[in-house]
Amino acid sequence: MTLPEQYRALKERAAIGACAPRKTIGVAGRDRAGYLQGLLTNDIQALTAGTGCYAAWLTPQGRMLTDLHIFESGDMMLLDVPADLLHATLQRLDQFLFSEDVQLSDLSETLEAVWIHGPAAASMLEQVLAGAAGLESWPEYHNTRAEFGGSPVVAARVSQLGVPGFVVYVEPARQPDLQRALVEAGASVAEHAAIEAARIEAGYPLFGVDMTSETIPLEAGIEDRAISLSKGCYVGQEVIIRVLHRGHGRVAKRLVALRMHGERPQEVPARDARIFSQDRAVGVVTSAASSPQFGSVALGYVHRDFVAPGTRVEVEMPGGRIPAVVSQSPLGP
């Protein structure tokens, strides 16, 4: 399939593909929620069986160590983290363990993820999984244990691309079988370029790409889904509260969506390409792609004076700067 065909399948039916490599950690024991509550930005103790959330782990200076998808199953929690941070995250979690009843486990060799996105993703999963029903009405991060061909799996809703999205954690040996079954049910396999175009259109930042160890969550705009403002203390909270309450949420820079314009609207900027307002460098591109619907699109950080939708800027290219406009995220017609 061509890129436009894969993109159309994702938007109109369903497509299989991950935004980035990620791995899983198991956290068991009766103290698991309280233990994570003091480390992570979201309200972990509020989770009940079959629910979950998105969260960040911060330094005392409020900068990100990692992001996490968290799923509570009733007898353990599953933490989904960037693959290259798995071991560092496990080690750091272990360092904060004292007398709590908590057991940590590396599940990287036990579970593999299959991600599927699109309007028909729910119905296709219901065709191939036993014990998973009503997926279309699931709220974000709802999760359940189910079966695929007699093998146990965990299915969860996590929408990342502007369409309903789901992830299924399955034994590594069964991952190809699950993917094949979804294709037989009508799904397409999408290459990274199609996934990336939809992700940028949706304004969904990735840790390690659009967010790094220098990022404060408020700069990336993830506070509404990653940070609880009603929970007790966690590492880095003082910085977040100071910015929100004393600074009225004002940070020096913010992540925005950009659409290229002018005579070269299809030209895709490189990561780290500089963003200008006249002769002033006001930001930098973090990710970019060619969208079959919108042309060249990007995410990037710009100075807070240039974040309003409709703001005109220029993006650095090898052949000279091209005009771009700060756009509402997610992108629309």
mmCIF file of C-alpha atoms in Angstrom:
data_model
loop_
_atom_site.group_PDB
_atom_site.id
_atom_site.type_symbol
_atom_site.label_atom_id
_atom_site.label_comp_id
_atom_site.label_asym_id
_atom_site.label_seq_id
_atom_site.Cartn_x
_atom_site.Cartn_y
_atom_site.Cartn_z
ATOM 1 C CA MET A 1 0.000 0.000 0.000
ATOM 2 C CA THR A 2 1.133 3.539 -0.696
ATOM 3 C CA LEU A 3 1.513 6.107 2.078
ATOM 4 C CA PRO A 4 -1.773 7.852 1.152
ATOM 5 C CA GLU A 5 -3.573 4.480 1.184
ATOM 6 C CA GLN A 6 -2.160 3.610 4.614
ATOM 7 C CA TYR A 7 -3.105 7.054 5.897
ATOM 8 C CA ARG A 8 -6.634 6.687 4.519
ATOM 9 C CA ALA A 9 -6.968 3.260 6.130
ATOM 10 C CA LEU A 10 -5.967 4.719 9.489
ATOM 11 C CA LYS A 11 -8.456 7.565 9.192
ATOM 12 C CA GLU A 12 -11.351 5.601 7.705
ATOM 13 C CA ARG A 13 -10.937 1.965 8.852
ATOM 14 C CA ALA A 14 -8.040 0.736 10.985
ATOM 15 C CA ALA A 15 -4.274 0.516 10.767
ATOM 16 C CA ILE A 16 -1.673 -1.339 12.821
ATOM 17 C CA GLY A 17 1.506 0.395 13.943
ATOM 18 C CA ALA A 18 3.250 1.907 16.961
ATOM 19 C CA CYS A 19 4.281 5.530 17.350
ATOM 20 C CA ALA A 20 7.538 4.467 19.014
ATOM 21 C CA PRO A 21 9.108 1.388 20.661
ATOM 22 C CA ARG A 22 7.939 0.890 24.241
ATOM 23 C CA LYS A 23 8.320 -1.808 26.911
ATOM 24 C CA THR A 24 6.475 -2.785 30.060
ATOM 25 C CA ILE A 25 7.132 -3.037 33.798
ATOM 26 C CA GLY A 26 4.941 -4.920 36.254
ATOM 27 C CA VAL A 27 4.261 -3.446 39.699
ATOM 28 C CA ALA A 28 2.536 -5.756 42.191
ATOM 29 C CA GLY A 29 1.951 -5.740 45.945
ATOM 30 C CA ARG A 30 -0.659 -4.101 48.159
ATOM 31 C CA ASP A 31 1.355 -0.865 48.489
ATOM 32 C CA ARG A 32 1.863 -0.331 44.745
ATOM 33 C CA ALA A 33 -0.546 2.604 44.372
ATOM 34 C CA GLY A 34 0.763 4.536 47.369
ATOM 35 C CA TYR A 35 4.343 3.865 46.343
ATOM 36 C CA LEU A 36 3.811 5.276 42.829
ATOM 37 C CA GLN A 37 1.598 8.105 44.116
ATOM 38 C CA GLY A 38 4.583 9.951 45.581
ATOM 39 C CA LEU A 39 6.675 9.543 42.424
ATOM 40 C CA LEU A 40 4.371 10.254 39.483
ATOM 41 C CA THR A 41 2.377 13.309 38.444
ATOM 42 C CA ASN A 42 -1.084 11.772 38.129
ATOM 43 C CA ASP A 43 -3.432 10.394 40.782
ATOM 44 C CA ILE A 44 -2.406 6.753 40.913
ATOM 45 C CA GLN A 45 -4.316 6.001 44.124
ATOM 46 C CA ALA A 46 -7.570 6.949 42.395
ATOM 47 C CA LEU A 47 -7.198 4.087 39.912
ATOM 48 C CA THR A 48 -9.482 1.089 40.242
ATOM 49 C CA ALA A 49 -9.412 -2.247 38.448
ATOM 50 C CA GLY A 50 -9.795 -1.740 34.705
ATOM 51 C CA THR A 51 -8.769 1.925 34.722
ATOM 52 C CA GLY A 52 -5.521 3.716 33.986
ATOM 53 C CA CYS A 53 -3.926 7.036 33.188
ATOM 54 C CA TYR A 54 -1.069 8.875 31.532
ATOM 55 C CA ALA A 55 1.636 10.327 33.794
ATOM 56 C CA ALA A 56 5.154 11.691 33.957
ATOM 57 C CA TRP A 57 8.015 11.132 36.370
ATOM 58 C CA LEU A 58 9.865 14.347 37.132
ATOM 59 C CA THR A 59 13.117 15.466 38.675
ATOM 60 C CA PRO A 60 12.938 17.760 41.732
ATOM 61 C CA GLN A 61 13.453 20.594 39.209
ATOM 62 C CA GLY A 62 10.221 19.632 37.425
ATOM 63 C CA ARG A 63 11.869 18.211 34.300
ATOM 64 C CA MET A 64 10.802 14.916 32.796
ATOM 65 C CA LEU A 65 12.581 11.637 33.394
ATOM 66 C CA THR A 66 10.038 9.665 31.374
ATOM 67 C CA ASP A 67 6.366 9.429 30.513
ATOM 68 C CA LEU A 68 4.222 6.391 31.333
ATOM 69 C CA HIS A 69 0.983 4.711 30.344
ATOM 70 C CA ILE A 70 -0.355 3.123 33.544
ATOM 71 C CA PHE A 71 -2.954 0.334 33.674
ATOM 72 C CA GLU A 72 -4.437 -1.033 36.918
ATOM 73 C CA SER A 73 -5.768 -4.579 36.537
ATOM 74 C CA GLY A 74 -6.879 -5.245 40.105
ATOM 75 C CA ASP A 75 -3.898 -7.262 41.303
ATOM 76 C CA MET A 76 -1.041 -5.417 39.592
ATOM 77 C CA MET A 77 -0.194 -2.347 37.555
ATOM 78 C CA LEU A 78 1.336 -2.359 34.095
ATOM 79 C CA LEU A 79 3.687 0.544 33.331
ATOM 80 C CA ASP A 80 4.370 1.206 29.644
ATOM 81 C CA VAL A 81 7.550 3.263 29.138
ATOM 82 C CA PRO A 82 9.889 4.186 26.245
ATOM 83 C CA ALA A 83 11.939 1.114 25.341
ATOM 84 C CA ASP A 84 15.303 2.832 25.741
ATOM 85 C CA LEU A 85 14.378 3.944 29.280
ATOM 86 C CA LEU A 86 13.121 0.588 30.539
ATOM 87 C CA HIS A 87 16.199 -0.412 32.536
ATOM 88 C CA ALA A 88 16.890 3.079 33.886
ATOM 89 C CA THR A 89 13.265 3.377 34.998
ATOM 90 C CA LEU A 90 13.342 -0.028 36.682
ATOM 91 C CA GLN A 91 16.549 0.858 38.505
ATOM 92 C CA ARG A 92 15.165 4.200 39.640
ATOM 93 C CA LEU A 93 11.948 2.574 40.854
ATOM 94 C CA ASP A 94 13.992 0.064 42.847
ATOM 95 C CA GLN A 95 15.992 2.872 44.471
ATOM 96 C CA PHE A 96 12.802 4.308 45.970
ATOM 97 C CA LEU A 97 11.702 0.976 47.444
ATOM 98 C CA PHE A 98 12.176 0.618 51.187
ATOM 99 C CA SER A 99 9.775 -1.419 53.315
ATOM 100 C CA GLU A 100 6.759 -1.210 50.999
ATOM 101 C CA ASP A 101 4.971 -4.345 49.864
ATOM 102 C CA VAL A 102 5.851 -3.788 46.200
ATOM 103 C CA GLN A 103 7.322 -6.175 43.647
ATOM 104 C CA LEU A 104 8.814 -4.898 40.386
ATOM 105 C CA SER A 105 9.237 -7.047 37.290
ATOM 106 C CA ASP A 106 10.762 -6.513 33.862
ATOM 107 C CA LEU A 107 8.118 -7.655 31.376
ATOM 108 C CA SER A 108 10.086 -6.774 28.251
ATOM 109 C CA GLU A 109 10.601 -10.439 27.380
ATOM 110 C CA THR A 110 7.089 -11.409 28.465
ATOM 111 C CA LEU A 111 4.835 -8.944 26.642
ATOM 112 C CA GLU A 112 4.863 -7.269 23.238
ATOM 113 C CA ALA A 113 2.444 -4.580 22.167
ATOM 114 C CA VAL A 114 0.230 -4.470 19.088
ATOM 115 C CA TRP A 115 -1.217 -1.002 18.456
ATOM 116 C CA ILE A 116 -4.249 -0.472 16.246
ATOM 117 C CA HIS A 117 -5.825 2.880 15.374
ATOM 118 C CA GLY A 118 -8.951 3.886 13.498
ATOM 119 C CA PRO A 119 -12.753 4.081 13.562
ATOM 120 C CA ALA A 120 -13.093 0.325 13.015
ATOM 121 C CA ALA A 121 -10.324 -0.721 15.433
ATOM 122 C CA ALA A 122 -12.755 -1.600 18.228
ATOM 123 C CA SER A 123 -14.914 -3.895 16.099
ATOM 124 C CA MET A 124 -11.852 -5.628 14.613
ATOM 125 C CA LEU A 125 -10.432 -6.324 18.060
ATOM 126 C CA GLU A 126 -13.774 -7.735 19.197
ATOM 127 C CA GLN A 127 -13.610 -10.176 16.279
ATOM 128 C CA VAL A 128 -10.243 -11.609 17.301
ATOM 129 C CA LEU A 129 -10.208 -11.315 21.117
ATOM 130 C CA ALA A 130 -12.291 -13.421 23.491
ATOM 131 C CA GLY A 131 -13.559 -11.617 26.583
ATOM 132 C CA ALA A 132 -13.275 -8.079 25.223
ATOM 133 C CA ALA A 133 -16.599 -6.391 24.450
ATOM 134 C CA GLY A 134 -17.968 -2.879 24.114
ATOM 135 C CA LEU A 135 -14.579 -1.459 23.155
ATOM 136 C CA GLU A 136 -16.089 1.400 21.188
ATOM 137 C CA SER A 137 -17.534 2.874 24.398
ATOM 138 C CA TRP A 138 -14.408 2.396 26.507
ATOM 139 C CA PRO A 139 -13.018 5.587 28.048
ATOM 140 C CA GLU A 140 -9.332 6.332 27.618
ATOM 141 C CA TYR A 141 -7.078 3.923 29.537
ATOM 142 C CA HIS A 142 -9.861 1.466 30.249
ATOM 143 C CA ASN A 143 -8.278 -1.984 30.156
ATOM 144 C CA THR A 144 -9.232 -5.608 30.539
ATOM 145 C CA ARG A 145 -7.743 -9.062 30.451
ATOM 146 C CA ALA A 146 -8.869 -11.108 27.492
ATOM 147 C CA GLU A 147 -7.678 -14.021 25.351
ATOM 148 C CA PHE A 148 -6.336 -14.439 21.869
ATOM 149 C CA GLY A 149 -6.357 -18.011 20.599
ATOM 150 C CA GLY A 150 -6.198 -19.311 24.164
ATOM 151 C CA SER A 151 -3.319 -17.022 25.163
ATOM 152 C CA PRO A 152 -3.857 -14.317 27.806
ATOM 153 C CA VAL A 153 -3.660 -10.687 26.671
ATOM 154 C CA VAL A 154 -4.295 -7.238 28.120
ATOM 155 C CA ALA A 155 -6.275 -4.830 25.921
ATOM 156 C CA ALA A 156 -6.491 -1.101 26.616
ATOM 157 C CA ARG A 157 -7.763 2.051 24.945
ATOM 158 C CA VAL A 158 -5.101 4.694 24.295
ATOM 159 C CA SER A 159 -5.892 7.126 21.468
ATOM 160 C CA GLN A 160 -2.849 8.910 20.041
ATOM 161 C CA LEU A 161 -3.594 9.705 16.396
ATOM 162 C CA GLY A 162 -6.838 11.649 16.383
ATOM 163 C CA VAL A 163 -8.880 8.450 15.948
ATOM 164 C CA PRO A 164 -9.827 5.734 18.462
ATOM 165 C CA GLY A 165 -6.725 3.762 19.412
ATOM 166 C CA PHE A 166 -6.056 0.531 21.285
ATOM 167 C CA VAL A 167 -3.069 -1.484 22.447
ATOM 168 C CA VAL A 168 -2.977 -5.222 23.091
ATOM 169 C CA TYR A 169 -0.164 -6.716 25.182
ATOM 170 C CA VAL A 170 0.476 -10.274 24.122
ATOM 171 C CA GLU A 171 3.119 -12.993 24.468
ATOM 172 C CA PRO A 172 5.954 -12.235 22.011
ATOM 173 C CA ALA A 173 5.479 -15.549 20.200
ATOM 174 C CA ARG A 174 1.827 -14.667 19.495
ATOM 175 C CA GLN A 175 2.395 -11.101 18.322
ATOM 176 C CA PRO A 176 2.681 -12.031 14.606
ATOM 177 C CA ASP A 177 -0.440 -14.188 14.896
ATOM 178 C CA LEU A 178 -2.439 -11.361 16.460
ATOM 179 C CA GLN A 179 -1.305 -8.915 13.814
ATOM 180 C CA ARG A 180 -2.194 -11.421 11.081
ATOM 181 C CA ALA A 181 -5.652 -11.964 12.581
ATOM 182 C CA LEU A 182 -6.301 -8.216 12.641
ATOM 183 C CA VAL A 183 -5.251 -7.934 8.997
ATOM 184 C CA GLU A 184 -7.660 -10.762 8.136
ATOM 185 C CA ALA A 185 -10.351 -8.806 10.016
ATOM 186 C CA GLY A 186 -9.739 -5.834 7.711
ATOM 187 C CA ALA A 187 -6.918 -3.818 9.257
ATOM 188 C CA SER A 188 -3.949 -2.523 7.269
ATOM 189 C CA VAL A 189 -0.335 -2.390 8.407
ATOM 190 C CA ALA A 190 0.894 1.206 8.399
ATOM 191 C CA GLU A 191 4.483 2.258 7.933
ATOM 192 C CA HIS A 192 6.044 4.741 10.334
ATOM 193 C CA ALA A 193 5.557 7.635 7.895
ATOM 194 C CA ALA A 194 1.760 7.266 7.960
ATOM 195 C CA ILE A 195 1.678 6.897 11.758
ATOM 196 C CA GLU A 196 3.966 9.902 12.164
ATOM 197 C CA ALA A 197 1.844 12.123 9.914
ATOM 198 C CA ALA A 198 -1.301 11.306 11.897
ATOM 199 C CA ARG A 199 0.502 11.760 15.231
ATOM 200 C CA ILE A 200 1.775 15.221 14.337
ATOM 201 C CA GLU A 201 -1.645 16.235 13.003
ATOM 202 C CA ALA A 202 -3.141 15.149 16.335
ATOM 203 C CA GLY A 203 -0.545 17.165 18.267
ATOM 204 C CA TYR A 204 0.525 14.091 20.262
ATOM 205 C CA PRO A 205 4.094 14.539 21.582
ATOM 206 C CA LEU A 206 6.501 11.641 22.087
ATOM 207 C CA PHE A 207 9.024 11.398 24.879
ATOM 208 C CA GLY A 208 12.510 11.257 23.413
ATOM 209 C CA VAL A 209 11.342 13.243 20.370
ATOM 210 C CA ASP A 210 9.144 16.182 21.354
ATOM 211 C CA MET A 211 9.803 15.835 25.077
ATOM 212 C CA THR A 212 13.222 15.221 26.659
ATOM 213 C CA SER A 213 14.951 15.357 30.026
ATOM 214 C CA GLU A 214 14.967 19.150 29.628
ATOM 215 C CA THR A 215 11.185 19.406 29.227
ATOM 216 C CA ILE A 216 8.764 20.688 31.842
ATOM 217 C CA PRO A 217 5.362 19.038 31.176
ATOM 218 C CA LEU A 218 3.628 22.421 30.909
ATOM 219 C CA GLU A 219 5.861 23.309 27.961
ATOM 220 C CA ALA A 220 4.654 20.227 26.075
ATOM 221 C CA GLY A 221 0.991 20.888 26.869
ATOM 222 C CA ILE A 222 0.385 17.494 28.485
ATOM 223 C CA GLU A 223 -0.768 18.837 31.858
ATOM 224 C CA ASP A 224 -4.483 18.186 31.290
ATOM 225 C CA ARG A 225 -3.982 14.448 30.891
ATOM 226 C CA ALA A 226 -0.734 13.811 32.805
ATOM 227 C CA ILE A 227 -0.968 15.946 35.951
ATOM 228 C CA SER A 228 -3.406 15.804 38.842
ATOM 229 C CA LEU A 229 -3.895 19.161 40.577
ATOM 230 C CA SER A 230 -5.742 17.620 43.514
ATOM 231 C CA LYS A 231 -3.397 14.850 44.658
ATOM 232 C CA GLY A 232 -0.779 15.055 47.391
ATOM 233 C CA CYS A 233 2.936 15.599 47.001
ATOM 234 C CA TYR A 234 5.050 14.078 44.246
ATOM 235 C CA VAL A 235 8.575 14.693 43.007
ATOM 236 C CA GLY A 236 8.760 17.977 41.080
ATOM 237 C CA GLN A 237 5.347 19.206 42.234
ATOM 238 C CA GLU A 238 6.684 22.437 43.706
ATOM 239 C CA VAL A 239 7.912 23.626 40.313
ATOM 240 C CA ILE A 240 4.628 22.740 38.591
ATOM 241 C CA ILE A 241 2.516 24.513 41.221
ATOM 242 C CA ARG A 242 4.762 27.569 41.147
ATOM 243 C CA VAL A 243 4.357 27.923 37.378
ATOM 244 C CA LEU A 244 0.601 27.271 37.442
ATOM 245 C CA HIS A 245 -0.325 29.477 40.365
ATOM 246 C CA ARG A 246 2.338 32.149 40.666
ATOM 247 C CA GLY A 247 3.191 32.293 36.982
ATOM 248 C CA HIS A 248 -0.418 31.726 35.799
ATOM 249 C CA GLY A 249 0.787 28.852 33.635
ATOM 250 C CA ARG A 250 3.249 30.991 31.675
ATOM 251 C CA VAL A 251 6.341 29.135 30.521
ATOM 252 C CA ALA A 252 9.142 30.445 28.318
ATOM 253 C CA LYS A 253 8.222 28.203 25.384
ATOM 254 C CA ARG A 254 5.409 25.915 24.290
ATOM 255 C CA LEU A 255 4.979 23.050 21.863
ATOM 256 C CA VAL A 256 2.829 24.046 18.881
ATOM 257 C CA ALA A 257 1.695 22.580 15.566
ATOM 258 C CA LEU A 258 2.969 24.119 12.333
ATOM 259 C CA ARG A 259 1.762 23.947 8.713
ATOM 260 C CA MET A 260 4.122 24.897 5.901
ATOM 261 C CA HIS A 261 2.907 27.384 3.278
ATOM 262 C CA GLY A 262 4.191 29.289 0.276
ATOM 263 C CA GLU A 263 5.791 27.910 -2.871
ATOM 264 C CA ARG A 264 7.218 24.789 -1.154
ATOM 265 C CA PRO A 265 4.388 23.559 1.107
ATOM 266 C CA GLN A 266 5.384 19.898 0.694
ATOM 267 C CA GLU A 267 8.976 20.354 1.873
ATOM 268 C CA VAL A 268 9.491 18.695 5.267
ATOM 269 C CA PRO A 269 11.835 20.393 7.747
ATOM 270 C CA ALA A 270 14.512 18.481 9.598
ATOM 271 C CA ARG A 271 14.351 17.854 13.299
ATOM 272 C CA ASP A 272 16.040 20.762 15.137
ATOM 273 C CA ALA A 273 15.387 23.126 12.216
ATOM 274 C CA ARG A 274 15.144 26.638 13.590
ATOM 275 C CA ILE A 275 11.919 28.646 13.547
ATOM 276 C CA PHE A 276 12.137 32.389 12.868
ATOM 277 C CA SER A 277 10.020 35.496 13.184
ATOM 278 C CA GLN A 278 11.699 37.913 10.762
ATOM 279 C CA ASP A 279 15.362 37.771 11.844
ATOM 280 C CA ARG A 280 14.705 36.488 15.350
ATOM 281 C CA ALA A 281 15.101 32.774 16.107
ATOM 282 C CA VAL A 282 12.025 31.960 18.180
ATOM 283 C CA GLY A 283 11.971 28.170 18.298
ATOM 284 C CA VAL A 284 12.959 24.775 16.956
ATOM 285 C CA VAL A 285 11.222 21.885 15.175
ATOM 286 C CA THR A 286 11.020 18.614 17.126
ATOM 287 C CA SER A 287 9.255 16.383 14.581
ATOM 288 C CA ALA A 288 7.889 16.758 11.070
ATOM 289 C CA ALA A 289 6.163 14.708 8.390
ATOM 290 C CA SER A 290 4.445 14.845 5.027
ATOM 291 C CA SER A 291 0.693 14.566 5.533
ATOM 292 C CA PRO A 292 -1.461 13.371 2.618
ATOM 293 C CA GLN A 293 -4.171 15.764 3.840
ATOM 294 C CA PHE A 294 -2.276 18.838 5.077
ATOM 295 C CA GLY A 295 1.094 18.755 3.291
ATOM 296 C CA SER A 296 4.187 19.387 5.390
ATOM 297 C CA VAL A 297 3.351 19.504 9.118
ATOM 298 C CA ALA A 298 5.496 19.760 12.206
ATOM 299 C CA LEU A 299 5.606 20.070 15.964
ATOM 300 C CA GLY A 300 8.028 22.477 17.535
ATOM 301 C CA TYR A 301 8.718 24.713 20.505
ATOM 302 C CA VAL A 302 8.327 28.450 20.059
ATOM 303 C CA HIS A 303 8.715 31.386 22.411
ATOM 304 C CA ARG A 304 5.522 32.094 24.325
ATOM 305 C CA ASP A 305 4.932 35.303 22.349
ATOM 306 C CA PHE A 306 4.417 33.247 19.172
ATOM 307 C CA VAL A 307 2.106 30.428 20.273
ATOM 308 C CA ALA A 308 -1.242 31.853 19.154
ATOM 309 C CA PRO A 309 -2.885 29.982 16.233
ATOM 310 C CA GLY A 310 -2.477 31.993 13.055
ATOM 311 C CA THR A 311 0.947 33.365 14.003
ATOM 312 C CA ARG A 312 3.145 33.473 10.907
ATOM 313 C CA VAL A 313 6.727 32.286 11.155
ATOM 314 C CA GLU A 314 9.440 30.868 8.897
ATOM 315 C CA VAL A 315 11.152 27.488 9.144
ATOM 316 C CA GLU A 316 14.768 26.889 8.232
ATOM 317 C CA MET A 317 15.361 24.605 5.221
ATOM 318 C CA PRO A 318 18.502 23.690 3.242
ATOM 319 C CA GLY A 319 17.209 25.767 0.313
ATOM 320 C CA GLY A 320 16.255 28.720 2.477
ATOM 321 C CA ARG A 321 13.452 29.495 4.882
ATOM 322 C CA ILE A 322 9.847 28.704 4.015
ATOM 323 C CA PRO A 323 6.724 30.305 5.513
ATOM 324 C CA ALA A 324 4.683 28.443 8.083
ATOM 325 C CA VAL A 325 1.757 29.201 10.358
ATOM 326 C CA VAL A 326 1.142 28.146 13.949
ATOM 327 C CA SER A 327 -1.988 26.019 13.785
ATOM 328 C CA GLN A 328 -4.692 24.837 16.142
ATOM 329 C CA SER A 329 -3.947 21.333 17.381
ATOM 330 C CA PRO A 330 -5.301 18.882 16.366
ATOM 331 C CA LEU A 331 -5.187 20.134 12.800
ATOM 332 C CA GLY A 332 -8.478 20.672 11.012
ATOM 333 C CA PRO A 333 -9.570 21.518 7.464
#
